[in-house]
Each structure stands twice: as C-alpha cells, then as structure tokens.
JSON list of C-alpha atoms in Angstrom, two decimals:
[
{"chain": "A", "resi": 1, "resn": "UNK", "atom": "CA", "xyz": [79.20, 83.99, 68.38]},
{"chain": "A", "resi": 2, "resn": "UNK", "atom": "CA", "xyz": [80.47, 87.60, 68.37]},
{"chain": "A", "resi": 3, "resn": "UNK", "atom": "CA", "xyz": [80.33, 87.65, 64.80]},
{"chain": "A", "resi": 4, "resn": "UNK", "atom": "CA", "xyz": [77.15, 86.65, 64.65]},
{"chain": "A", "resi": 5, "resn": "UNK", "atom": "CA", "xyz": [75.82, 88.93, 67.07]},
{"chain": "A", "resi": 6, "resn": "UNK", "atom": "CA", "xyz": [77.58, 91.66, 65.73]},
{"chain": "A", "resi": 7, "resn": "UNK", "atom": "CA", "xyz": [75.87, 91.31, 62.32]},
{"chain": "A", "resi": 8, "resn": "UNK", "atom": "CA", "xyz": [72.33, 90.78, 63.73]},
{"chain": "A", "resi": 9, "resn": "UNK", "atom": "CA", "xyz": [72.80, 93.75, 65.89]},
{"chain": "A", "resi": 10, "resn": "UNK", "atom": "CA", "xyz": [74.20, 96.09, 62.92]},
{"chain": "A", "resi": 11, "resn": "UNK", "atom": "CA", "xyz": [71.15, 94.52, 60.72]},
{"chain": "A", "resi": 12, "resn": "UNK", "atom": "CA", "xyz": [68.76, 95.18, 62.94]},
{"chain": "A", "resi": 13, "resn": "UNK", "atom": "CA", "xyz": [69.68, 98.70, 64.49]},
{"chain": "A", "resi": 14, "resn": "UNK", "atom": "CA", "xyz": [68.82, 96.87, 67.62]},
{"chain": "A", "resi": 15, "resn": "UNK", "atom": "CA", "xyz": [71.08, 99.85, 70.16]},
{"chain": "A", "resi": 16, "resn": "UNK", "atom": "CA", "xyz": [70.44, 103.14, 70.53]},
{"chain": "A", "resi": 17, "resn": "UNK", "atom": "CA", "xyz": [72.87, 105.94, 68.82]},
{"chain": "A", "resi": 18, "resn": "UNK", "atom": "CA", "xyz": [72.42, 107.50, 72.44]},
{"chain": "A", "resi": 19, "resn": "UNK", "atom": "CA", "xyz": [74.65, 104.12, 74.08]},
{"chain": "A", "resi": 20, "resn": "UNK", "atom": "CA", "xyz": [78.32, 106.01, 73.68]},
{"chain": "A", "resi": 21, "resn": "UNK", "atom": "CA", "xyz": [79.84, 102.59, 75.51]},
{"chain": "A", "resi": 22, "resn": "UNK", "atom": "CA", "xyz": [81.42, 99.11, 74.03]},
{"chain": "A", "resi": 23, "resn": "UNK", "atom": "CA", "xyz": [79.83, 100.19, 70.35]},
{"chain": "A", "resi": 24, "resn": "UNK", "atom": "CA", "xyz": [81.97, 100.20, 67.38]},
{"chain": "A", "resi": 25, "resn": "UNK", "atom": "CA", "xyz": [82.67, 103.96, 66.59]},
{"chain": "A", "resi": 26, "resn": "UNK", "atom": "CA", "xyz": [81.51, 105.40, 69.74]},
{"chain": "A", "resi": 27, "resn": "UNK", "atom": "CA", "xyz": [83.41, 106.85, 72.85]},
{"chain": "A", "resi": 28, "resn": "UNK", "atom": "CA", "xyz": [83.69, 109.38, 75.89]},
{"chain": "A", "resi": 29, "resn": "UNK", "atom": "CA", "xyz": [84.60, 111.88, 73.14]},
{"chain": "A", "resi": 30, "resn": "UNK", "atom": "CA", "xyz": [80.74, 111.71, 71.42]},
{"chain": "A", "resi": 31, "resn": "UNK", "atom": "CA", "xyz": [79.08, 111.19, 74.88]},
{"chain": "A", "resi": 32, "resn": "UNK", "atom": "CA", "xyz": [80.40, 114.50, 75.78]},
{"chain": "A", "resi": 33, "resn": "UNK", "atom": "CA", "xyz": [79.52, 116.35, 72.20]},
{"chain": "A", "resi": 34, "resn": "UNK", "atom": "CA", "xyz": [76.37, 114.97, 72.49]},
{"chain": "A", "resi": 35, "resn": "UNK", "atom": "CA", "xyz": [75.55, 116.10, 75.85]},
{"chain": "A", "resi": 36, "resn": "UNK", "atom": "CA", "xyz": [76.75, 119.36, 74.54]},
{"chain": "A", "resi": 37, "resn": "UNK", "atom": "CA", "xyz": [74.61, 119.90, 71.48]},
{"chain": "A", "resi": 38, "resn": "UNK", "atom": "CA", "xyz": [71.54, 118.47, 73.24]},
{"chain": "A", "resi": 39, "resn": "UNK", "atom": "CA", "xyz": [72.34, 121.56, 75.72]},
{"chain": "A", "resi": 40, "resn": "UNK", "atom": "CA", "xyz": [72.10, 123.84, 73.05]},
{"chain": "A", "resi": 41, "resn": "UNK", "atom": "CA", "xyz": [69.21, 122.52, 71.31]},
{"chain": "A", "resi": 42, "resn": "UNK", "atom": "CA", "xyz": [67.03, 121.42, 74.39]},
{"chain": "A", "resi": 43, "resn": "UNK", "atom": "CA", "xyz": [64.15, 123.95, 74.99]},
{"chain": "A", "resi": 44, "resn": "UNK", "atom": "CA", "xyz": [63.70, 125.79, 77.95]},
{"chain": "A", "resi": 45, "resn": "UNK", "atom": "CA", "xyz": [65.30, 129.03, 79.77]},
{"chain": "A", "resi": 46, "resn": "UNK", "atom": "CA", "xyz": [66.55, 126.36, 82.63]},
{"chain": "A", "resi": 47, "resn": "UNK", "atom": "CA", "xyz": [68.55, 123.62, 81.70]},
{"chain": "A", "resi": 48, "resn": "UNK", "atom": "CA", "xyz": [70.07, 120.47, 84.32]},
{"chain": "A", "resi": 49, "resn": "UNK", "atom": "CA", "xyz": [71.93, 117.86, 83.67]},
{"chain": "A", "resi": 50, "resn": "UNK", "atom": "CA", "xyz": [71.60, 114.65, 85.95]},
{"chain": "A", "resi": 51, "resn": "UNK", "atom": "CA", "xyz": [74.18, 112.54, 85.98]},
{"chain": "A", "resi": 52, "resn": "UNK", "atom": "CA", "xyz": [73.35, 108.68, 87.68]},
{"chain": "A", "resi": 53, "resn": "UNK", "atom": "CA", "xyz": [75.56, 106.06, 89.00]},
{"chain": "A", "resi": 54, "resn": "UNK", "atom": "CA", "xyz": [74.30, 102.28, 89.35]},
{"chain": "A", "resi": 55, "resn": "UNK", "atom": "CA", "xyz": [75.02, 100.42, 92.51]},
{"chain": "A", "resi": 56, "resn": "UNK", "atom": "CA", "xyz": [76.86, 97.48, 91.22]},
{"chain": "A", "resi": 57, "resn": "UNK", "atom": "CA", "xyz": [75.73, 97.28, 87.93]},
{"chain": "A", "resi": 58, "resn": "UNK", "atom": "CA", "xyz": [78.39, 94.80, 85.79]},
{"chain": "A", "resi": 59, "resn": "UNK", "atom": "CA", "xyz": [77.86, 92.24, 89.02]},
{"chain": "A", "resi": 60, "resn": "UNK", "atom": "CA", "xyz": [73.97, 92.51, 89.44]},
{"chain": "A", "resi": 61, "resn": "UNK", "atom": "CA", "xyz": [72.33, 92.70, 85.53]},
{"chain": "A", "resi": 62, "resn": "UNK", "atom": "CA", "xyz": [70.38, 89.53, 85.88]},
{"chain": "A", "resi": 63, "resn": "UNK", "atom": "CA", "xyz": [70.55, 87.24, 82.88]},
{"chain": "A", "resi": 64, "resn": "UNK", "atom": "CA", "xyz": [66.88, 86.87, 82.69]},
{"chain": "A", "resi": 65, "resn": "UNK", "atom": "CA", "xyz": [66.52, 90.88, 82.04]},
{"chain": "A", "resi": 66, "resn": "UNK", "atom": "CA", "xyz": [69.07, 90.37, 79.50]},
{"chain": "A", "resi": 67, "resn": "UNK", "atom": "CA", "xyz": [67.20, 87.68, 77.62]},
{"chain": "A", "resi": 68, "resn": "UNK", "atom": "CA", "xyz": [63.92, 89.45, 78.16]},
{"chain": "A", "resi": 69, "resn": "UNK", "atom": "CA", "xyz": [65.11, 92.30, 76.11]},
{"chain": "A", "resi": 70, "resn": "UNK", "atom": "CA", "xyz": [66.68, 90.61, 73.55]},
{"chain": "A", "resi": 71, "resn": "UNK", "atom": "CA", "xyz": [63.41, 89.12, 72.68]},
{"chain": "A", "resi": 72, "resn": "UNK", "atom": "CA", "xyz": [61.59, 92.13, 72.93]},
{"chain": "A", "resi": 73, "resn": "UNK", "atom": "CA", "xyz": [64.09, 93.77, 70.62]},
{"chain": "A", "resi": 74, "resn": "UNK", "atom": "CA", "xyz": [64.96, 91.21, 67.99]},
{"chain": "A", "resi": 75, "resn": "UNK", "atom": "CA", "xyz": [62.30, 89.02, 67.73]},
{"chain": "A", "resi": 76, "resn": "UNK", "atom": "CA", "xyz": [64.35, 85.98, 66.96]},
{"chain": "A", "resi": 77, "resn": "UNK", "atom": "CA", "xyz": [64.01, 82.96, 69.19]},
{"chain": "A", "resi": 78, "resn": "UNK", "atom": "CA", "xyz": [67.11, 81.38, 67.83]},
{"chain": "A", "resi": 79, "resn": "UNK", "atom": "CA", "xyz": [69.49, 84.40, 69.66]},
{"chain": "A", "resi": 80, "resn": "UNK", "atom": "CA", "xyz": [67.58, 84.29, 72.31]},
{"chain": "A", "resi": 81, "resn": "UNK", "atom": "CA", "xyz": [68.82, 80.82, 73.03]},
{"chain": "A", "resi": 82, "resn": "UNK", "atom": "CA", "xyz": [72.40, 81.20, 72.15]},
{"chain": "A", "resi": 83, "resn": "UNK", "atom": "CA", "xyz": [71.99, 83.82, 74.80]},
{"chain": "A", "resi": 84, "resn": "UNK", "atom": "CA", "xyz": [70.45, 80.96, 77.09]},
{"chain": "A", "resi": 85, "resn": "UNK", "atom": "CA", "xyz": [73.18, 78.54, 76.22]},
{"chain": "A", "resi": 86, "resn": "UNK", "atom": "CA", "xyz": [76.06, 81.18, 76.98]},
{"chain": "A", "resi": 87, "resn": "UNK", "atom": "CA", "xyz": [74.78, 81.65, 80.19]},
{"chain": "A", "resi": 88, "resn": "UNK", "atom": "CA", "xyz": [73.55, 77.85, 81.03]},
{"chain": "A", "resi": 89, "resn": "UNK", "atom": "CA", "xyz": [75.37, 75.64, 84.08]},
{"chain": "A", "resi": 90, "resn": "UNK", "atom": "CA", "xyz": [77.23, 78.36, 85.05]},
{"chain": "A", "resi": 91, "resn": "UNK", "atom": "CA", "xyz": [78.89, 78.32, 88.70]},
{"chain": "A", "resi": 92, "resn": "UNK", "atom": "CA", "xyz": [81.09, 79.94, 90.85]},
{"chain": "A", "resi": 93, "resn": "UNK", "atom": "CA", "xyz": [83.04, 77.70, 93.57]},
{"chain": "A", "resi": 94, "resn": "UNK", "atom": "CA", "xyz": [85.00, 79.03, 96.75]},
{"chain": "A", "resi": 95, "resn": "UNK", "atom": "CA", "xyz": [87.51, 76.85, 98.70]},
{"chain": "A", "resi": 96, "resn": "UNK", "atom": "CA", "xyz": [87.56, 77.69, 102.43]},
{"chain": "A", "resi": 97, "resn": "UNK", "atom": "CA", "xyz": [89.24, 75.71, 105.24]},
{"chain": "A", "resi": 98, "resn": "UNK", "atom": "CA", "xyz": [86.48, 73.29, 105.57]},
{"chain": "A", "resi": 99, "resn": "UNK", "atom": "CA", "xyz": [86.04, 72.42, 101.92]},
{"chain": "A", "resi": 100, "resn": "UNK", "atom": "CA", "xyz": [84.22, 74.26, 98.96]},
{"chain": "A", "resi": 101, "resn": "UNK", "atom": "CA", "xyz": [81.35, 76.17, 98.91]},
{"chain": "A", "resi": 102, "resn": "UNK", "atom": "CA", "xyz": [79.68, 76.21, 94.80]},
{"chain": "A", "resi": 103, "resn": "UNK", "atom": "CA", "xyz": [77.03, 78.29, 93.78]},
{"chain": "A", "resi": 104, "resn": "UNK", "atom": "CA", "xyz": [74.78, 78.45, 90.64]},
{"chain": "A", "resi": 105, "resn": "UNK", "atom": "CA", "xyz": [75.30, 81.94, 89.14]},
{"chain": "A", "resi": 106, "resn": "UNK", "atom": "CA", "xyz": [72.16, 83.92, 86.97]},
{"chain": "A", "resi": 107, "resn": "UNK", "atom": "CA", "xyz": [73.51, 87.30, 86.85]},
{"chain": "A", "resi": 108, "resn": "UNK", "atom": "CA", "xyz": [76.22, 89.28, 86.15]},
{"chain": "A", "resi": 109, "resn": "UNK", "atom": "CA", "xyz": [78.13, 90.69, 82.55]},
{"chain": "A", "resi": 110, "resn": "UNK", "atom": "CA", "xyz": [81.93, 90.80, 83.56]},
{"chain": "A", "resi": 111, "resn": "UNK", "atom": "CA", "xyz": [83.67, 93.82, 81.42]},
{"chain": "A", "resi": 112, "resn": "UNK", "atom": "CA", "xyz": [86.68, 91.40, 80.49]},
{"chain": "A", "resi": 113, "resn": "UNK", "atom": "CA", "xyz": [84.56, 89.22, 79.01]},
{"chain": "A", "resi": 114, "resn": "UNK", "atom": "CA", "xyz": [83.30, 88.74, 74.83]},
{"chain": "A", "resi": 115, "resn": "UNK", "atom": "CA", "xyz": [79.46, 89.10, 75.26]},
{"chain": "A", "resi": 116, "resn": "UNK", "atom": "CA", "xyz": [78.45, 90.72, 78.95]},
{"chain": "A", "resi": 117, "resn": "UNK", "atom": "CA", "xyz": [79.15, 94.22, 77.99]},
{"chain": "A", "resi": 118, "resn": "UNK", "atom": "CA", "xyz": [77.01, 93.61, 75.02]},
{"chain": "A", "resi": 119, "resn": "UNK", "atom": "CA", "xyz": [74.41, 92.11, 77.31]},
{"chain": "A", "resi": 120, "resn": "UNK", "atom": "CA", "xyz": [74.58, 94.88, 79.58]},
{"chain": "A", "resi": 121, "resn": "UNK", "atom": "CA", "xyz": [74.08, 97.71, 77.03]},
{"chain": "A", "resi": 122, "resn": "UNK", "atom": "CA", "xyz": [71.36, 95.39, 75.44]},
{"chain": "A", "resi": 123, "resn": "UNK", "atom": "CA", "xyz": [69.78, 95.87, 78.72]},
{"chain": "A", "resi": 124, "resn": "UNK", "atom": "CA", "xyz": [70.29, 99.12, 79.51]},
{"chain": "A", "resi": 125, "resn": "UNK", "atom": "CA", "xyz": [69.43, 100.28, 76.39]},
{"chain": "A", "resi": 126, "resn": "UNK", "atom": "CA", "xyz": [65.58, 99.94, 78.09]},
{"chain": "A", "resi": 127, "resn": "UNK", "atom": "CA", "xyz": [66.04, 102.46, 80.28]},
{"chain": "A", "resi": 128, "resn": "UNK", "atom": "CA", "xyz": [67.03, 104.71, 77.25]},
{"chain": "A", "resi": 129, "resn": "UNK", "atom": "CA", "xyz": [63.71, 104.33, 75.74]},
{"chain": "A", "resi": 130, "resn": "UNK", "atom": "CA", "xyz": [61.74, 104.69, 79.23]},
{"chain": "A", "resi": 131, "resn": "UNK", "atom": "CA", "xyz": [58.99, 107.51, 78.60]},
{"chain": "A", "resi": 132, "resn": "UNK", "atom": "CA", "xyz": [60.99, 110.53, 79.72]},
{"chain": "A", "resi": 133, "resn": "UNK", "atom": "CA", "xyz": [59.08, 113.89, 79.49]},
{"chain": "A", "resi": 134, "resn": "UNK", "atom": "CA", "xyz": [59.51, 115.69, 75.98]},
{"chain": "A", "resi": 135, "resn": "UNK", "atom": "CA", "xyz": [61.66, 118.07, 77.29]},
{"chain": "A", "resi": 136, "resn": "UNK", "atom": "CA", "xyz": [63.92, 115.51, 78.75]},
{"chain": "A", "resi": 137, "resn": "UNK", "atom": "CA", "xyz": [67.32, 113.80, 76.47]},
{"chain": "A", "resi": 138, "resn": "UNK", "atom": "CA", "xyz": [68.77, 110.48, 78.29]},
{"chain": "A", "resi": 139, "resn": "UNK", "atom": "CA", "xyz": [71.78, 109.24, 77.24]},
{"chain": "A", "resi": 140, "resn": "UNK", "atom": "CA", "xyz": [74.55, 106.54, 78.80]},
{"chain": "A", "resi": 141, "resn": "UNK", "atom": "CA", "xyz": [77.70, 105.31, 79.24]},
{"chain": "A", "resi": 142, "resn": "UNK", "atom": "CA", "xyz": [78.65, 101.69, 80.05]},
{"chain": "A", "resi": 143, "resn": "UNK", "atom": "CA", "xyz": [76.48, 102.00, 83.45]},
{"chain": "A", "resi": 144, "resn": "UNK", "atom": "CA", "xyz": [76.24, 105.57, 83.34]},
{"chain": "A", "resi": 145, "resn": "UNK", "atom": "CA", "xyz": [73.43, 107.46, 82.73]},
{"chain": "A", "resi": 146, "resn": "UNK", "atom": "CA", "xyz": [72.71, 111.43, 82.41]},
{"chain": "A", "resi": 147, "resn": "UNK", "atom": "CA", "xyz": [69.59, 113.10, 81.93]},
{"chain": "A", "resi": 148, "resn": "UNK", "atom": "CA", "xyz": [69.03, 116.52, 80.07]},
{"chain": "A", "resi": 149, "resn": "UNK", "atom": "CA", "xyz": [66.21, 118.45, 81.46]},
{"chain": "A", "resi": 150, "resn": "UNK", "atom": "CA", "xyz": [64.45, 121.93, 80.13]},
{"chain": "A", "resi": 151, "resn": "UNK", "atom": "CA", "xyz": [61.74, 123.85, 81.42]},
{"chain": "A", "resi": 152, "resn": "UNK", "atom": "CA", "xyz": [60.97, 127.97, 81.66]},
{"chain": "A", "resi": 153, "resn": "UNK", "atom": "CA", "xyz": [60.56, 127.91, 85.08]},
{"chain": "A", "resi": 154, "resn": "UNK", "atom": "CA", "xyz": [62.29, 126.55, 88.05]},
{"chain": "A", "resi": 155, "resn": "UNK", "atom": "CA", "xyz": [59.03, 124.80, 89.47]},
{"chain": "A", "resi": 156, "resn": "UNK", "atom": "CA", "xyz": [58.67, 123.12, 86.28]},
{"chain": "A", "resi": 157, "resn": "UNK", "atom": "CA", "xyz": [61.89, 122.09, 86.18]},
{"chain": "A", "resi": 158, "resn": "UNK", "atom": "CA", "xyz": [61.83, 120.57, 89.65]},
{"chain": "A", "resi": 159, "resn": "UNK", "atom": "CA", "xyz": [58.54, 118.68, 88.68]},
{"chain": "A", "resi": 160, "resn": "UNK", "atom": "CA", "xyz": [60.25, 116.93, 85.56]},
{"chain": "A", "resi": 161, "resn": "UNK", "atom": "CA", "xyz": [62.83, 116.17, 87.68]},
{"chain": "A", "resi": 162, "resn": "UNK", "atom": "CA", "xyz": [60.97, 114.47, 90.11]},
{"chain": "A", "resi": 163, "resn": "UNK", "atom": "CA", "xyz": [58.87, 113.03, 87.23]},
{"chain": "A", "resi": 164, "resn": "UNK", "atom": "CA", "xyz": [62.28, 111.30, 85.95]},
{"chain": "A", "resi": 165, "resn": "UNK", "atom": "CA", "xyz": [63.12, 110.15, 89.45]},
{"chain": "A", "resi": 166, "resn": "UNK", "atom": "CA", "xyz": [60.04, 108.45, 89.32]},
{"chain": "A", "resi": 167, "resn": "UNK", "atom": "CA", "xyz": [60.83, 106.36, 85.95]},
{"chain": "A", "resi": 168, "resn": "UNK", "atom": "CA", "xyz": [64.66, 106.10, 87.08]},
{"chain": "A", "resi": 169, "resn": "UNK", "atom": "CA", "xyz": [63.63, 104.18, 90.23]},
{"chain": "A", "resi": 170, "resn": "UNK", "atom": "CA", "xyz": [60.86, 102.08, 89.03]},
{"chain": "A", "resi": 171, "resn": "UNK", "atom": "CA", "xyz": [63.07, 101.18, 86.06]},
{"chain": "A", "resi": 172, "resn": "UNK", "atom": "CA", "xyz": [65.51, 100.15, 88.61]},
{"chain": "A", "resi": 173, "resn": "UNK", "atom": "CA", "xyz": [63.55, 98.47, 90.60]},
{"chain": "A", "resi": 174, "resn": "UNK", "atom": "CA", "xyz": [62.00, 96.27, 87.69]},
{"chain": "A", "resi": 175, "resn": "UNK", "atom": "CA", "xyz": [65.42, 95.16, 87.13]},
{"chain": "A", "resi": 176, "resn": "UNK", "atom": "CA", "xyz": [66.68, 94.81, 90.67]},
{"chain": "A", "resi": 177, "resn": "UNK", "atom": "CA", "xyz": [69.31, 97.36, 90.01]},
{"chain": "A", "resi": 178, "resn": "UNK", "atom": "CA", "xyz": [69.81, 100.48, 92.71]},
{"chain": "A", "resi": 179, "resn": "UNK", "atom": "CA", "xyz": [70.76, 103.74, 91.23]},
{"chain": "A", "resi": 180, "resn": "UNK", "atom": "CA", "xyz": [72.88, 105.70, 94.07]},
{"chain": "A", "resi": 181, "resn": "UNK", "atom": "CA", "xyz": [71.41, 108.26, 94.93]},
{"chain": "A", "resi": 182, "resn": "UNK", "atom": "CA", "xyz": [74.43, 109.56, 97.31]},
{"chain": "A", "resi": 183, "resn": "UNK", "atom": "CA", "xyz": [75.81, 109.75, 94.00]},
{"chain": "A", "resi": 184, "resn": "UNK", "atom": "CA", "xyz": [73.90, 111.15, 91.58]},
{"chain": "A", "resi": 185, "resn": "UNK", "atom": "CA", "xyz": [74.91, 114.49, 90.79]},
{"chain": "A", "resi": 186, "resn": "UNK", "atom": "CA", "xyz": [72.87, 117.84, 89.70]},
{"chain": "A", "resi": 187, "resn": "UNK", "atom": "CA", "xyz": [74.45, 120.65, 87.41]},
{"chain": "A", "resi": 188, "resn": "UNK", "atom": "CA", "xyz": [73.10, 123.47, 86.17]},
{"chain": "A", "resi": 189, "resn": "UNK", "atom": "CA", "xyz": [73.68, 123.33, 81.91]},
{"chain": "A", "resi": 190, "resn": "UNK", "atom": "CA", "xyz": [71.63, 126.81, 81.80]},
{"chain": "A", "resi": 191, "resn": "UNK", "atom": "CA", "xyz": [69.85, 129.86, 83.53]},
{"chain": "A", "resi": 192, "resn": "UNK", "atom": "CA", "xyz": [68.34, 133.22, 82.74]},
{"chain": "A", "resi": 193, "resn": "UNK", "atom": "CA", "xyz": [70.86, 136.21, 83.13]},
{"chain": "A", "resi": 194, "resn": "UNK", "atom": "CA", "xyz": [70.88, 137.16, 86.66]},
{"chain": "A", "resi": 195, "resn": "UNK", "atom": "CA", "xyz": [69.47, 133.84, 88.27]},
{"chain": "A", "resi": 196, "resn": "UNK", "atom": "CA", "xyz": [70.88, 133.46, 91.93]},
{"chain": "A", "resi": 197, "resn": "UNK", "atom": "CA", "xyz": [72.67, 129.88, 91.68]},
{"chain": "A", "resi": 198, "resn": "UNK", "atom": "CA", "xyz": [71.26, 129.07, 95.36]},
{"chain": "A", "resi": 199, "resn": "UNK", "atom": "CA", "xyz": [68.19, 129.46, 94.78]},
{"chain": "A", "resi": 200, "resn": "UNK", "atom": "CA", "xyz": [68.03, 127.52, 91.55]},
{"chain": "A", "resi": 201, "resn": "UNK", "atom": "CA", "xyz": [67.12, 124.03, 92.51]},
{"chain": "A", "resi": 202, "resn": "UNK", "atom": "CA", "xyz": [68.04, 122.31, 95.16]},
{"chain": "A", "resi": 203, "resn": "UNK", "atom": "CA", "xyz": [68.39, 118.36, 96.21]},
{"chain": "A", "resi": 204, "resn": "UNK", "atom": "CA", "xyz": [65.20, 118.12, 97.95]},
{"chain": "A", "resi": 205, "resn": "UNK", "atom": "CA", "xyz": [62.98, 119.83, 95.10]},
{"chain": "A", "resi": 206, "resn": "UNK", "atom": "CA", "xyz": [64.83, 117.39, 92.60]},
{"chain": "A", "resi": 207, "resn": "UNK", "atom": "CA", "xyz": [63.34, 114.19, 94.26]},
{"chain": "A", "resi": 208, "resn": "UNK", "atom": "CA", "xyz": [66.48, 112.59, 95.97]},
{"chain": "A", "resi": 209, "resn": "UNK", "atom": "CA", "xyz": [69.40, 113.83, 97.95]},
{"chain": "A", "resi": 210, "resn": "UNK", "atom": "CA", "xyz": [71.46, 114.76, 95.06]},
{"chain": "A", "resi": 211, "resn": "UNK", "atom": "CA", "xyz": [74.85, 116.82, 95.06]},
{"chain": "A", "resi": 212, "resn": "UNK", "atom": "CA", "xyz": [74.48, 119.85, 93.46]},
{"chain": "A", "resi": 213, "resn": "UNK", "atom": "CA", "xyz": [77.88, 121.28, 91.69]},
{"chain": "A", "resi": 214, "resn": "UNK", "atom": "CA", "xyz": [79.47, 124.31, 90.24]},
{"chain": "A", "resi": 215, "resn": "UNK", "atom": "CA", "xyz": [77.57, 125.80, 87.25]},
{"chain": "A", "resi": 216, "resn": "UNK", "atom": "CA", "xyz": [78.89, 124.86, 84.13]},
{"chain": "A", "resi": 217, "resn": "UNK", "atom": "CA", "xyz": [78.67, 127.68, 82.13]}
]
C-alpha cells in the first residue's frame, strides 16, 4: 500500500515543498533554512514569525477530513477507497473491572504507524494552501505550523496578523482541530533601526493571547 501511495503521491506532486515533516528528503534542517530565506526575501520593514501548536492533533485528524482531501487532491476514486478500507471496522476496546467497554474509532493518524503520518500531512497540507495575505509565507512541521508575516508599518502588520488568525481558526474549526493559543508564540524576524521592542506588537493587537519572545536578530 505504501508503495503505491508513495508513487501516486511522487506522480502527482500531490504535497507541498513547504511540508518539511515524514517526506522523503525533507527535515528540521530545511524547515529552519527555509524559514530563514523567506525572512530575507519577505517584503516589508517589519517582519513576525508565528509559530502554532495544535491541541491534540495525531489523536483528533478525523478520517473523513483525510479522505475529503485526498479526493480533492488526487482525483482518483480508487485511493480514495483504499484509504476507506484502511480505516474501515476499526475499534478500540478497554477492559475494566466490570467487563469491556469497545468503541468504533473514525479519527486519529498514530506516528508509529505506515500511513497516518501520511494522512495527517495529506490533511494538513490544506491549511498550507488557505488564502494567506500576499505578504504572508506558511509553512509546517508534522503538526506544526509557522507563519511569516511583512508589512511597513506596525498597524499593518497587526491587521495581517489578525487577518491570519482569522483563517487559522476557521481552518481549525472546519476540521475540529484547536490550535493553542496559550501556545502560540510571536517573534520578531525584523524591525527598522531604532524600533523600541515593547512597543512593537503586542498579544492583544495580534488577535490572540500570544507569547511574545526575545528578538531574533
């Protein structure tokens, strides 16, 4: 089935170059140069970065987003129900003192496993192609997600920001996934010469209660 998969997916060029997770050739090491050239090359005298966590993510991807985007993605009705057969009669079963307790199971991509990673990063590989502003670079890692931002002025930036809050929840909430926003970190990539660091941007003008941290550079 891998095999398979794996030469659909290559044929295709079904995932995102911008997925730095459980894809052949890709690690940390890229995620990072890549966040630093699109740094360099993003427009705008302020730069952010906005690094997201996801509440949960391996345990609550829901098989039916997974298949959804497959379709949507590769067209072919035949993967689509391998897909459905991998993830048919499944179950999980837990003994307590008074017997068992079993439960039908429709979500979930465990990272041990041959095909959930690949159904996770099928998945998330949607919220990669959401309609960020121009200015804006997204990029991910397994269940990790940061967000390049650019603008000339702070009140621009904190209004793309807010703008990508926006898409980041309502992509979430599509998918019944929570991003956490406790956290979900804000750094600042670049400023003008002399900018006071305080009064750059601060959680509340970003959209949620984000942790801002040291300058980067």
């Amino acid at each position: 089935m891998m095999t398979r998969l794996g030469v659909d997916i290559e044929a295709g060029d079904w995932l995102d170059d911008r997925q730095f997770s459980f894809c052949a050739g890709r690690g940390a090491e890229d995620d990072v140069n890549r966040l630093i050239d699109g740094t360099g090359a993003i427009p705008g005298r302020y730069v952010m970065g906005l690094f997201l966590d996801i509440i949960g993510a391996f345990n609550g991807a829901r098989w039916s987003d997974m298949l959804e985007r497959i379709n949507a993605i590769s067209g072919c009705r035949h993967l689509v129900r391998l897909f459905e057969d991998y993830f048919a009669d499944r179950h999980t079963q837990m003994m307590l003192n008074w017997g068992s307790f079993r439960k039908g199971l429709d979500r979930g991509c465990p990272q041990g496993s041959k095909v959930g990673p690949l159904g996770w990063i099928l998945l998330f590989d949607s919220f990669l192609h959401l309609p960020w502003p121009s200015c804006v670079q997204a990029m991910a890692y397994a269940d990790d997600a940061a967000l390049i931002i650019g603008a000339d002025t702070r009140k621009e930036l904190e209004e793309t920001a807010g703008v990508c809050c926006t898409l980041i929840e309502n992509w979430g909430a599509q998918h019944a996934l929570v991003f956490n926003a406790q956290k979900t970190e804000a750094i600042t990539l670049r400023l003008p010469r002399g900018t006071d660091l305080d009064k750059y941007c601060t959680p509340s003008q970003v959209g949620w209660p984000v942790r801002q941290v040291q300058k980067s550079c």
